[in-house]
Amino acid sequence: MTTAPIPPLIGSLAVPTIISMLITSFYVMADTYFVGKIDTQATAAVGISFSIMAIIQAFGFFFGHGSGNYISRKLGARDYQSAEKMAATGFFCAFIMGGIITATGLALLTPICLALGSTPTILPYAETYLGIILLGAPFMASSLVLNNQMRFQGNAVYAMIGIMVGAVLNIGLDPLLIFVFDMGIAGAAWATLISQICSFSILIYMDSRGENIRIRLRNFTPKAAFLKEIVYGGSPSLCRQGLSSVATILLNVAAGRYGDAAIAGMSIVTRICMFINSFVVGFGQGFQPVCGYNYGAGIYTRVRQGFWFCIKVGVIFLTVCSIVGYIYAPEIVSWFRKEDPEVIAVGARALRWQLITLPLGTWVILCNMLLQTIRRPVRAVLLASSRQGLFFIPFILILPHFLGLQGVEMSQAAADLCSFLFALPIAIPVLQSLKHDR
């Protein structure tokens, strides 16, 4: 971690992490694709339910990144006992929080679906799908913790295996349960739940392999000092994912004024862009353990070197994806719902808007990961809140009043541009402070 050449080191850690991120995106992509064969309302219901899945993921990343950042720094400082206690604390806190989300969500299922933007025609689908998905909240949240903790220890391959098995199972079960067993949208939800439980079980097993820190109940230490570290390290992720959920709700409500096809089209575009961005997120997560180890060891020049390497790779990749996606936007959207021309029209326009500013997201994503890993919580929270909170929420509330449906379609692109400009003065002074080793 502190001596190997930076590009191959980050590459070796990033490849399994990128695969994990892409596969994680496939959970929702697969449901969206196969449910799109049912009808427009089912497609919209999956998009609406994603807001709750984003909240579950928010807490998973909160405890996972919060504990993982701490673990990587302590391993760099050779404090193994503290790292073991933090691993158990992050895992069990996430499982408990997932149980709370399940109980609350099932008790308030119909009001939640309505608040998420369900129309009367979408509501029955949303209740069916979300009611099943909520059962998996404890497994989803704690799986994300295990995934991130193993990654921060430099054992991304173990994390990749657990996530990959679950995703492959989900992709296989979707058409089987939806079409062969004629379960409809409920089949998609059960496929996701079963795959999440299997993924959780495999991650637990993989955690006991190799040099991974073992999760043991006796190390569960929910004391103020450990919880404080989780808050410092995980708050940016909680803000980012939590605001993403709020933004998705507002997007569905705004799109709902223009019909079910608008909700379905915007939901498809959200999944596509999430899938593309998962490459940069995965690459950045390959950088984080390198960043944490070297920052903990005081070798700041390697932190900067790794950061700029990731920026270059991310910008090139997203630029290529943006050009190809812009040209073939209608064809890409039609993969998910070719039977409805209105869904394709809305989706193609929105996708082209978002692809214009997509490469700028590299800077925002990687600056946020850097600030989060080196424990700059205030700057990290501000930056994490910018894209979906400070900018997208005002845009989605204001632009549709002046531009109609086009305002809905272009709100994310406008927010991405503003968040990029906002990130420059936040991150540059920190990078300048890392010019010399400790």
Coordinates of C-alpha atoms in Angstrom, one line a residue, residues 5 113 206 345 371:
P5 CA 3.6 2.0 -8.0
C113 CA -45.8 4.7 -1.7
M206 CA -15.8 -14.5 2.7
A345 CA -39.1 10.0 -26.2
L371 CA -12.2 14.4 1.7

